[in-house]
């Protein structure tokens, strides 16, 4: 049975996990689905955090626990955002004019720049998660909250004032759809969840650093988005994926340095 519930639609569109069939995505459903993206991220974070916790309890060590959680996260999304990161890196790294860079991004293969981008991002995430500031259950906490925080950047990139690079395609379904108030509310709720859980588990310092990490993630997301818009003239589905990955990395690095 097809669903028109925004959260269920987002779960079906942005993960490969079991979900109701998504009805034809019109503008109203697209608005509801993209607004639910951070909460899909929270659900994915709970799954990734569970995998990280199992490895932690088994004594596998922090780097392996973080790597396991990141692998679970990638598997649950069907590598959707990592693929977007790679395609964006290939397009931007080509230094071609916008229309040629967009053509490169739409090709099914991944070039050396895309491969390098994936390796560097994952290596930095595992290294950040293995920081002495994030040992034990703090690693589980960061994996639970990171996907939610990162997806706020993707939601922000669908604001009504932001253009799509293509008239058709997956990215065009969501570009320019979101009201500013929706973005503000989602940002506040995500920050409260990250900081509140940090305070309950680890104290006030963790809560303060979590707020700073959220802000760092979103500021970096805005900077990355502006660079993409300046180079390509609009956003695509691939660039949304790169926003998720780069914003998540900024969140982890901030926690690793200051938690």
PDB file of C-alpha atoms in Angstrom:
ATOM      1  CA  UNK A   1       0.000   0.000   0.000  1.00  0.00           C
ATOM      2  CA  UNK A   2       1.352   3.416  -0.962  1.00  0.00           C
ATOM      3  CA  UNK A   3       2.006   5.959   1.780  1.00  0.00           C
ATOM      4  CA  UNK A   4       1.644   9.712   1.776  1.00  0.00           C
ATOM      5  CA  UNK A   5       2.997  10.133   5.302  1.00  0.00           C
ATOM      6  CA  UNK A   6       6.055  12.392   5.160  1.00  0.00           C
ATOM      7  CA  UNK A   7       8.201  10.452   7.634  1.00  0.00           C
ATOM      8  CA  UNK A   8       7.413   7.073   6.082  1.00  0.00           C
ATOM      9  CA  UNK A   9       7.962   8.508   2.610  1.00  0.00           C
ATOM     10  CA  UNK A  10      11.345   9.910   3.678  1.00  0.00           C
ATOM     11  CA  UNK A  11      12.292   6.553   5.201  1.00  0.00           C
ATOM     12  CA  UNK A  12      11.456   4.829   1.911  1.00  0.00           C
ATOM     13  CA  UNK A  13      13.205   7.429  -0.242  1.00  0.00           C
ATOM     14  CA  UNK A  14      16.421   7.891   1.739  1.00  0.00           C
ATOM     15  CA  UNK A  15      17.075   4.399   3.097  1.00  0.00           C
ATOM     16  CA  UNK A  16      17.046   0.845   1.745  1.00  0.00           C
ATOM     17  CA  UNK A  17      15.358  -0.497   4.863  1.00  0.00           C
ATOM     18  CA  UNK A  18      11.827  -1.959   4.764  1.00  0.00           C
ATOM     19  CA  UNK A  19       9.223   0.771   4.345  1.00  0.00           C
ATOM     20  CA  UNK A  20       5.771   1.277   2.836  1.00  0.00           C
ATOM     21  CA  UNK A  21       5.724   1.903  -0.895  1.00  0.00           C
ATOM     22  CA  UNK A  22       6.080   5.619  -1.592  1.00  0.00           C
ATOM     23  CA  UNK A  23       3.224   7.165  -3.499  1.00  0.00           C
ATOM     24  CA  UNK A  24       3.966   9.339  -6.496  1.00  0.00           C
ATOM     25  CA  UNK A  25       6.004  12.211  -5.086  1.00  0.00           C
ATOM     26  CA  UNK A  26       4.161  15.454  -5.747  1.00  0.00           C
ATOM     27  CA  UNK A  27       5.125  18.815  -4.269  1.00  0.00           C
ATOM     28  CA  UNK A  28       3.150  18.349  -1.045  1.00  0.00           C
ATOM     29  CA  UNK A  29       4.656  14.942  -0.315  1.00  0.00           C
ATOM     30  CA  UNK A  30       8.128  16.215  -1.231  1.00  0.00           C
ATOM     31  CA  UNK A  31       7.777  19.035   1.317  1.00  0.00           C
ATOM     32  CA  UNK A  32       6.710  16.626   4.056  1.00  0.00           C
ATOM     33  CA  UNK A  33       9.383  14.062   3.175  1.00  0.00           C
ATOM     34  CA  UNK A  34      12.320  16.451   3.149  1.00  0.00           C
ATOM     35  CA  UNK A  35      11.133  18.042   6.410  1.00  0.00           C
ATOM     36  CA  UNK A  36      11.335  14.552   7.962  1.00  0.00           C
ATOM     37  CA  UNK A  37      14.898  13.932   6.801  1.00  0.00           C
ATOM     38  CA  UNK A  38      16.581  14.813  10.148  1.00  0.00           C
ATOM     39  CA  UNK A  39      14.288  12.391  11.987  1.00  0.00           C
ATOM     40  CA  UNK A  40      15.118   9.653   9.499  1.00  0.00           C
ATOM     41  CA  UNK A  41      18.720  10.475  10.376  1.00  0.00           C
ATOM     42  CA  UNK A  42      17.955  10.020  14.061  1.00  0.00           C
ATOM     43  CA  UNK A  43      16.441   6.599  13.362  1.00  0.00           C
ATOM     44  CA  UNK A  44      19.481   5.606  11.328  1.00  0.00           C
ATOM     45  CA  UNK A  45      21.721   6.932  14.092  1.00  0.00           C
ATOM     46  CA  UNK A  46      20.033   4.688  16.634  1.00  0.00           C
ATOM     47  CA  UNK A  47      20.693   1.674  14.412  1.00  0.00           C
ATOM     48  CA  UNK A  48      24.329   2.685  13.835  1.00  0.00           C
ATOM     49  CA  UNK A  49      24.738   3.429  17.526  1.00  0.00           C
ATOM     50  CA  UNK A  50      23.481  -0.045  18.406  1.00  0.00           C
ATOM     51  CA  UNK A  51      26.141  -1.595  16.169  1.00  0.00           C
ATOM     52  CA  UNK A  52      28.786   0.624  17.745  1.00  0.00           C
ATOM     53  CA  UNK A  53      27.583  -0.348  21.236  1.00  0.00           C
ATOM     54  CA  UNK A  54      27.787  -4.065  20.461  1.00  0.00           C
ATOM     55  CA  UNK A  55      31.403  -3.756  19.326  1.00  0.00           C
ATOM     56  CA  UNK A  56      32.202  -1.573  22.351  1.00  0.00           C
ATOM     57  CA  UNK A  57      30.735  -4.106  24.792  1.00  0.00           C
ATOM     58  CA  UNK A  58      32.563  -6.920  23.005  1.00  0.00           C
ATOM     59  CA  UNK A  59      35.854  -5.096  23.599  1.00  0.00           C
ATOM     60  CA  UNK A  60      36.640  -4.481  19.942  1.00  0.00           C
ATOM     61  CA  UNK A  61      38.128  -1.060  20.588  1.00  0.00           C
ATOM     62  CA  UNK A  62      36.979   2.429  19.696  1.00  0.00           C
ATOM     63  CA  UNK A  63      38.194   2.672  16.062  1.00  0.00           C
ATOM     64  CA  UNK A  64      36.517  -0.634  15.159  1.00  0.00           C
ATOM     65  CA  UNK A  65      33.312   0.378  16.960  1.00  0.00           C
ATOM     66  CA  UNK A  66      33.144   3.675  15.052  1.00  0.00           C
ATOM     67  CA  UNK A  67      33.978   1.980  11.743  1.00  0.00           C
ATOM     68  CA  UNK A  68      31.236  -0.601  12.353  1.00  0.00           C
ATOM     69  CA  UNK A  69      28.696   2.126  13.066  1.00  0.00           C
ATOM     70  CA  UNK A  70      29.664   4.076   9.940  1.00  0.00           C
ATOM     71  CA  UNK A  71      29.466   0.899   7.849  1.00  0.00           C
ATOM     72  CA  UNK A  72      25.975   0.178   9.159  1.00  0.00           C
ATOM     73  CA  UNK A  73      24.935   3.741   8.391  1.00  0.00           C
ATOM     74  CA  UNK A  74      26.244   3.484   4.822  1.00  0.00           C
ATOM     75  CA  UNK A  75      24.559   0.119   4.284  1.00  0.00           C
ATOM     76  CA  UNK A  76      21.220   1.389   5.582  1.00  0.00           C
ATOM     77  CA  UNK A  77      21.273   4.269   3.089  1.00  0.00           C
ATOM     78  CA  UNK A  78      22.440   2.122   0.192  1.00  0.00           C
ATOM     79  CA  UNK A  79      25.625   4.263   0.070  1.00  0.00           C
ATOM     80  CA  UNK A  80      23.403   7.058  -1.256  1.00  0.00           C
ATOM     81  CA  UNK A  81      25.219   9.975   0.364  1.00  0.00           C
ATOM     82  CA  UNK A  82      28.717   8.598  -0.149  1.00  0.00           C
ATOM     83  CA  UNK A  83      27.893   8.194  -3.832  1.00  0.00           C
ATOM     84  CA  UNK A  84      26.707  11.818  -3.889  1.00  0.00           C
ATOM     85  CA  UNK A  85      29.939  12.925  -2.223  1.00  0.00           C
ATOM     86  CA  UNK A  86      32.017  11.068  -4.828  1.00  0.00           C
ATOM     87  CA  UNK A  87      30.071  12.457  -7.790  1.00  0.00           C
ATOM     88  CA  UNK A  88      30.248  15.981  -6.385  1.00  0.00           C
ATOM     89  CA  UNK A  89      34.004  15.670  -5.883  1.00  0.00           C
ATOM     90  CA  UNK A  90      34.438  14.466  -9.466  1.00  0.00           C
ATOM     91  CA  UNK A  91      32.352  17.331 -10.823  1.00  0.00           C
ATOM     92  CA  UNK A  92      33.906  20.114  -8.781  1.00  0.00           C
ATOM     93  CA  UNK A  93      37.396  18.673  -9.096  1.00  0.00           C
ATOM     94  CA  UNK A  94      37.184  18.577 -12.886  1.00  0.00           C
ATOM     95  CA  UNK A  95      37.430  22.405 -12.997  1.00  0.00           C
ATOM     96  CA  UNK A  96      35.154  22.305 -16.016  1.00  0.00           C
ATOM     97  CA  UNK A  97      32.400  24.862 -16.697  1.00  0.00           C
ATOM     98  CA  UNK A  98      29.170  24.213 -14.816  1.00  0.00           C
ATOM     99  CA  UNK A  99      27.334  22.342 -17.582  1.00  0.00           C
ATOM    100  CA  UNK A 100      30.308  20.030 -18.197  1.00  0.00           C
ATOM    101  CA  UNK A 101      30.828  19.438 -14.471  1.00  0.00           C
ATOM    102  CA  UNK A 102      27.154  18.492 -14.122  1.00  0.00           C
ATOM    103  CA  UNK A 103      27.516  16.044 -17.001  1.00  0.00           C
ATOM    104  CA  UNK A 104      30.480  14.417 -15.247  1.00  0.00           C
ATOM    105  CA  UNK A 105      28.442  14.121 -12.047  1.00  0.00           C
ATOM    106  CA  UNK A 106      25.625  12.305 -13.859  1.00  0.00           C
ATOM    107  CA  UNK A 107      27.913   9.578 -15.180  1.00  0.00           C
ATOM    108  CA  UNK A 108      27.589   6.231 -13.423  1.00  0.00           C
ATOM    109  CA  UNK A 109      31.314   5.677 -12.865  1.00  0.00           C
ATOM    110  CA  UNK A 110      33.401   7.244 -10.079  1.00  0.00           C
ATOM    111  CA  UNK A 111      36.700   8.923 -10.851  1.00  0.00           C
ATOM    112  CA  UNK A 112      39.875   9.166  -8.756  1.00  0.00           C
ATOM    113  CA  UNK A 113      38.737  12.378  -7.075  1.00  0.00           C
ATOM    114  CA  UNK A 114      35.507  10.765  -5.964  1.00  0.00           C
ATOM    115  CA  UNK A 115      37.308   7.716  -4.602  1.00  0.00           C
ATOM    116  CA  UNK A 116      39.792   9.919  -2.768  1.00  0.00           C
ATOM    117  CA  UNK A 117      36.983  12.017  -1.263  1.00  0.00           C
ATOM    118  CA  UNK A 118      35.247   8.919   0.145  1.00  0.00           C
ATOM    119  CA  UNK A 119      38.496   7.547   1.583  1.00  0.00           C
ATOM    120  CA  UNK A 120      39.460  10.851   3.196  1.00  0.00           C
ATOM    121  CA  UNK A 121      36.035  11.499   4.725  1.00  0.00           C
ATOM    122  CA  UNK A 122      35.698   8.002   6.164  1.00  0.00           C
ATOM    123  CA  UNK A 123      39.283   8.017   7.437  1.00  0.00           C
ATOM    124  CA  UNK A 124      38.777  11.352   9.158  1.00  0.00           C
ATOM    125  CA  UNK A 125      35.468  10.191  10.664  1.00  0.00           C
ATOM    126  CA  UNK A 126      37.016   7.007  12.062  1.00  0.00           C
ATOM    127  CA  UNK A 127      40.019   8.952  13.375  1.00  0.00           C
ATOM    128  CA  UNK A 128      37.734  11.565  14.948  1.00  0.00           C
ATOM    129  CA  UNK A 129      35.549   8.906  16.517  1.00  0.00           C
ATOM    130  CA  UNK A 130      38.648   7.211  17.885  1.00  0.00           C
ATOM    131  CA  UNK A 131      39.744  10.392  19.648  1.00  0.00           C
ATOM    132  CA  UNK A 132      40.503  10.084  23.339  1.00  0.00           C
ATOM    133  CA  UNK A 133      37.759  12.671  23.963  1.00  0.00           C
ATOM    134  CA  UNK A 134      35.142  10.292  22.556  1.00  0.00           C
ATOM    135  CA  UNK A 135      36.053   6.936  24.029  1.00  0.00           C
ATOM    136  CA  UNK A 136      33.493   4.373  25.184  1.00  0.00           C
ATOM    137  CA  UNK A 137      29.868   5.417  25.208  1.00  0.00           C
ATOM    138  CA  UNK A 138      30.616   8.874  23.900  1.00  0.00           C
ATOM    139  CA  UNK A 139      31.360   7.179  20.577  1.00  0.00           C
ATOM    140  CA  UNK A 140      27.908   5.615  20.593  1.00  0.00           C
ATOM    141  CA  UNK A 141      26.368   9.001  21.400  1.00  0.00           C
ATOM    142  CA  UNK A 142      28.101  10.763  18.518  1.00  0.00           C
ATOM    143  CA  UNK A 143      26.971   8.089  16.055  1.00  0.00           C
ATOM    144  CA  UNK A 144      23.376   8.375  17.239  1.00  0.00           C
ATOM    145  CA  UNK A 145      23.280  12.157  16.866  1.00  0.00           C
ATOM    146  CA  UNK A 146      25.542  12.758  13.857  1.00  0.00           C
ATOM    147  CA  UNK A 147      23.171  11.545  11.089  1.00  0.00           C
ATOM    148  CA  UNK A 148      20.380  13.751  12.430  1.00  0.00           C
ATOM    149  CA  UNK A 149      22.555  16.867  12.690  1.00  0.00           C
ATOM    150  CA  UNK A 150      24.087  16.292   9.248  1.00  0.00           C
ATOM    151  CA  UNK A 151      20.691  16.015   7.582  1.00  0.00           C
ATOM    152  CA  UNK A 152      19.655  19.416   8.885  1.00  0.00           C
ATOM    153  CA  UNK A 153      22.185  20.816   6.393  1.00  0.00           C
ATOM    154  CA  UNK A 154      20.460  18.923   3.595  1.00  0.00           C
ATOM    155  CA  UNK A 155      17.082  20.226   4.767  1.00  0.00           C
ATOM    156  CA  UNK A 156      18.461  23.788   4.837  1.00  0.00           C
ATOM    157  CA  UNK A 157      19.638  23.344   1.248  1.00  0.00           C
ATOM    158  CA  UNK A 158      16.031  22.858   0.124  1.00  0.00           C
ATOM    159  CA  UNK A 159      15.005  26.367   1.208  1.00  0.00           C
ATOM    160  CA  UNK A 160      12.688  28.213  -1.148  1.00  0.00           C
ATOM    161  CA  UNK A 161      15.423  30.654  -2.157  1.00  0.00           C
ATOM    162  CA  UNK A 162      17.836  27.941  -3.412  1.00  0.00           C
ATOM    163  CA  UNK A 163      17.876  26.834  -7.049  1.00  0.00           C
ATOM    164  CA  UNK A 164      18.087  23.354  -8.533  1.00  0.00           C
ATOM    165  CA  UNK A 165      20.740  22.702 -11.172  1.00  0.00           C
ATOM    166  CA  UNK A 166      18.313  20.508 -13.135  1.00  0.00           C
ATOM    167  CA  UNK A 167      14.634  20.884 -13.996  1.00  0.00           C
ATOM    168  CA  UNK A 168      14.130  17.148 -13.527  1.00  0.00           C
ATOM    169  CA  UNK A 169      15.716  14.476 -11.377  1.00  0.00           C
ATOM    170  CA  UNK A 170      15.785  13.355  -7.754  1.00  0.00           C
ATOM    171  CA  UNK A 171      17.288  16.591  -6.459  1.00  0.00           C
ATOM    172  CA  UNK A 172      14.763  18.726  -8.333  1.00  0.00           C
ATOM    173  CA  UNK A 173      11.942  17.014  -6.408  1.00  0.00           C
ATOM    174  CA  UNK A 174      13.077  18.710  -3.198  1.00  0.00           C
ATOM    175  CA  UNK A 175      14.977  21.854  -4.218  1.00  0.00           C
ATOM    176  CA  UNK A 176      13.282  25.128  -3.340  1.00  0.00           C
ATOM    177  CA  UNK A 177      10.495  23.484  -1.340  1.00  0.00           C
ATOM    178  CA  UNK A 178      11.129  24.215   2.353  1.00  0.00           C
ATOM    179  CA  UNK A 179       9.809  27.197   4.341  1.00  0.00           C
ATOM    180  CA  UNK A 180      12.438  28.955   6.504  1.00  0.00           C
ATOM    181  CA  UNK A 181      10.386  28.303   9.656  1.00  0.00           C
ATOM    182  CA  UNK A 182      10.624  24.552   9.053  1.00  0.00           C
ATOM    183  CA  UNK A 183      14.405  24.791   8.865  1.00  0.00           C
ATOM    184  CA  UNK A 184      14.620  26.839  12.071  1.00  0.00           C
ATOM    185  CA  UNK A 185      12.355  24.468  14.009  1.00  0.00           C
ATOM    186  CA  UNK A 186      14.265  21.393  12.826  1.00  0.00           C
ATOM    187  CA  UNK A 187      17.594  23.010  13.731  1.00  0.00           C
ATOM    188  CA  UNK A 188      16.422  23.885  17.248  1.00  0.00           C
ATOM    189  CA  UNK A 189      14.980  20.419  17.876  1.00  0.00           C
ATOM    190  CA  UNK A 190      18.117  18.682  16.586  1.00  0.00           C
ATOM    191  CA  UNK A 191      20.355  20.869  18.749  1.00  0.00           C
ATOM    192  CA  UNK A 192      18.186  20.218  21.810  1.00  0.00           C
ATOM    193  CA  UNK A 193      18.314  16.452  21.212  1.00  0.00           C
ATOM    194  CA  UNK A 194      22.098  16.452  20.734  1.00  0.00           C
ATOM    195  CA  UNK A 195      22.802  18.750  23.679  1.00  0.00           C
ATOM    196  CA  UNK A 196      20.138  17.274  25.952  1.00  0.00           C
ATOM    197  CA  UNK A 197      21.328  13.713  25.452  1.00  0.00           C
ATOM    198  CA  UNK A 198      24.926  14.846  25.965  1.00  0.00           C
ATOM    199  CA  UNK A 199      23.999  16.574  29.232  1.00  0.00           C
ATOM    200  CA  UNK A 200      22.033  13.581  30.547  1.00  0.00           C
ATOM    201  CA  UNK A 201      24.807  11.122  29.695  1.00  0.00           C
ATOM    202  CA  UNK A 202      28.020  13.064  30.244  1.00  0.00           C
ATOM    203  CA  UNK A 203      27.293  16.432  31.862  1.00  0.00           C
ATOM    204  CA  UNK A 204      27.176  20.088  30.980  1.00  0.00           C
ATOM    205  CA  UNK A 205      30.461  20.204  29.032  1.00  0.00           C
ATOM    206  CA  UNK A 206      29.206  17.584  26.573  1.00  0.00           C
ATOM    207  CA  UNK A 207      25.999  19.573  26.124  1.00  0.00           C
ATOM    208  CA  UNK A 208      27.909  22.787  25.410  1.00  0.00           C
ATOM    209  CA  UNK A 209      30.258  21.097  22.959  1.00  0.00           C
ATOM    210  CA  UNK A 210      27.290  19.427  21.233  1.00  0.00           C
ATOM    211  CA  UNK A 211      25.702  22.836  20.597  1.00  0.00           C
ATOM    212  CA  UNK A 212      29.018  24.116  19.229  1.00  0.00           C
ATOM    213  CA  UNK A 213      29.358  20.994  17.061  1.00  0.00           C
ATOM    214  CA  UNK A 214      25.862  21.523  15.643  1.00  0.00           C
ATOM    215  CA  UNK A 215      26.672  25.128  14.798  1.00  0.00           C
ATOM    216  CA  UNK A 216      30.012  24.155  13.250  1.00  0.00           C
ATOM    217  CA  UNK A 217      28.298  21.492  11.164  1.00  0.00           C
ATOM    218  CA  UNK A 218      25.647  23.855   9.859  1.00  0.00           C
ATOM    219  CA  UNK A 219      27.997  26.763   9.227  1.00  0.00           C
ATOM    220  CA  UNK A 220      30.291  24.467   7.274  1.00  0.00           C
ATOM    221  CA  UNK A 221      27.232  23.126   5.429  1.00  0.00           C
ATOM    222  CA  UNK A 222      26.258  26.655   4.400  1.00  0.00           C
ATOM    223  CA  UNK A 223      29.801  27.387   3.220  1.00  0.00           C
ATOM    224  CA  UNK A 224      29.927  24.143   1.227  1.00  0.00           C
ATOM    225  CA  UNK A 225      26.499  24.844  -0.267  1.00  0.00           C
ATOM    226  CA  UNK A 226      27.515  28.361  -1.314  1.00  0.00           C
ATOM    227  CA  UNK A 227      30.633  26.989  -2.992  1.00  0.00           C
ATOM    228  CA  UNK A 228      28.549  24.457  -4.918  1.00  0.00           C
ATOM    229  CA  UNK A 229      26.047  27.114  -5.980  1.00  0.00           C
ATOM    230  CA  UNK A 230      28.853  29.397  -7.144  1.00  0.00           C
ATOM    231  CA  UNK A 231      30.400  26.576  -9.216  1.00  0.00           C
ATOM    232  CA  UNK A 232      27.312  24.836 -10.564  1.00  0.00           C
ATOM    233  CA  UNK A 233      24.554  27.432 -10.390  1.00  0.00           C
ATOM    234  CA  UNK A 234      22.257  25.105  -8.450  1.00  0.00           C
ATOM    235  CA  UNK A 235      22.032  21.947  -6.382  1.00  0.00           C
ATOM    236  CA  UNK A 236      21.503  18.333  -7.430  1.00  0.00           C
ATOM    237  CA  UNK A 237      20.709  15.108  -5.617  1.00  0.00           C
ATOM    238  CA  UNK A 238      24.430  14.353  -5.521  1.00  0.00           C
ATOM    239  CA  UNK A 239      25.247  17.671  -3.868  1.00  0.00           C
ATOM    240  CA  UNK A 240      22.633  16.984  -1.174  1.00  0.00           C
ATOM    241  CA  UNK A 241      24.515  13.770  -0.422  1.00  0.00           C
ATOM    242  CA  UNK A 242      27.795  15.650  -0.220  1.00  0.00           C
ATOM    243  CA  UNK A 243      26.211  18.122   2.204  1.00  0.00           C
ATOM    244  CA  UNK A 244      25.183  15.269   4.502  1.00  0.00           C
ATOM    245  CA  UNK A 245      28.656  13.742   4.467  1.00  0.00           C
ATOM    246  CA  UNK A 246      30.617  16.972   4.867  1.00  0.00           C
ATOM    247  CA  UNK A 247      28.348  18.346   7.590  1.00  0.00           C
ATOM    248  CA  UNK A 248      28.550  15.059   9.473  1.00  0.00           C
ATOM    249  CA  UNK A 249      32.333  15.187   9.272  1.00  0.00           C
ATOM    250  CA  UNK A 250      32.385  18.744  10.668  1.00  0.00           C
ATOM    251  CA  UNK A 251      30.200  17.603  13.582  1.00  0.00           C
ATOM    252  CA  UNK A 252      32.492  14.680  14.409  1.00  0.00           C
ATOM    253  CA  UNK A 253      35.680  16.742  14.150  1.00  0.00           C
ATOM    254  CA  UNK A 254      34.311  19.393  16.504  1.00  0.00           C
ATOM    255  CA  UNK A 255      33.333  16.780  19.073  1.00  0.00           C
ATOM    256  CA  UNK A 256      36.697  15.039  18.730  1.00  0.00           C
ATOM    257  CA  UNK A 257      38.618  18.257  19.342  1.00  0.00           C
ATOM    258  CA  UNK A 258      36.590  19.763  22.169  1.00  0.00           C
ATOM    259  CA  UNK A 259      34.322  17.180  23.860  1.00  0.00           C
TER     260      UNK A 259
END
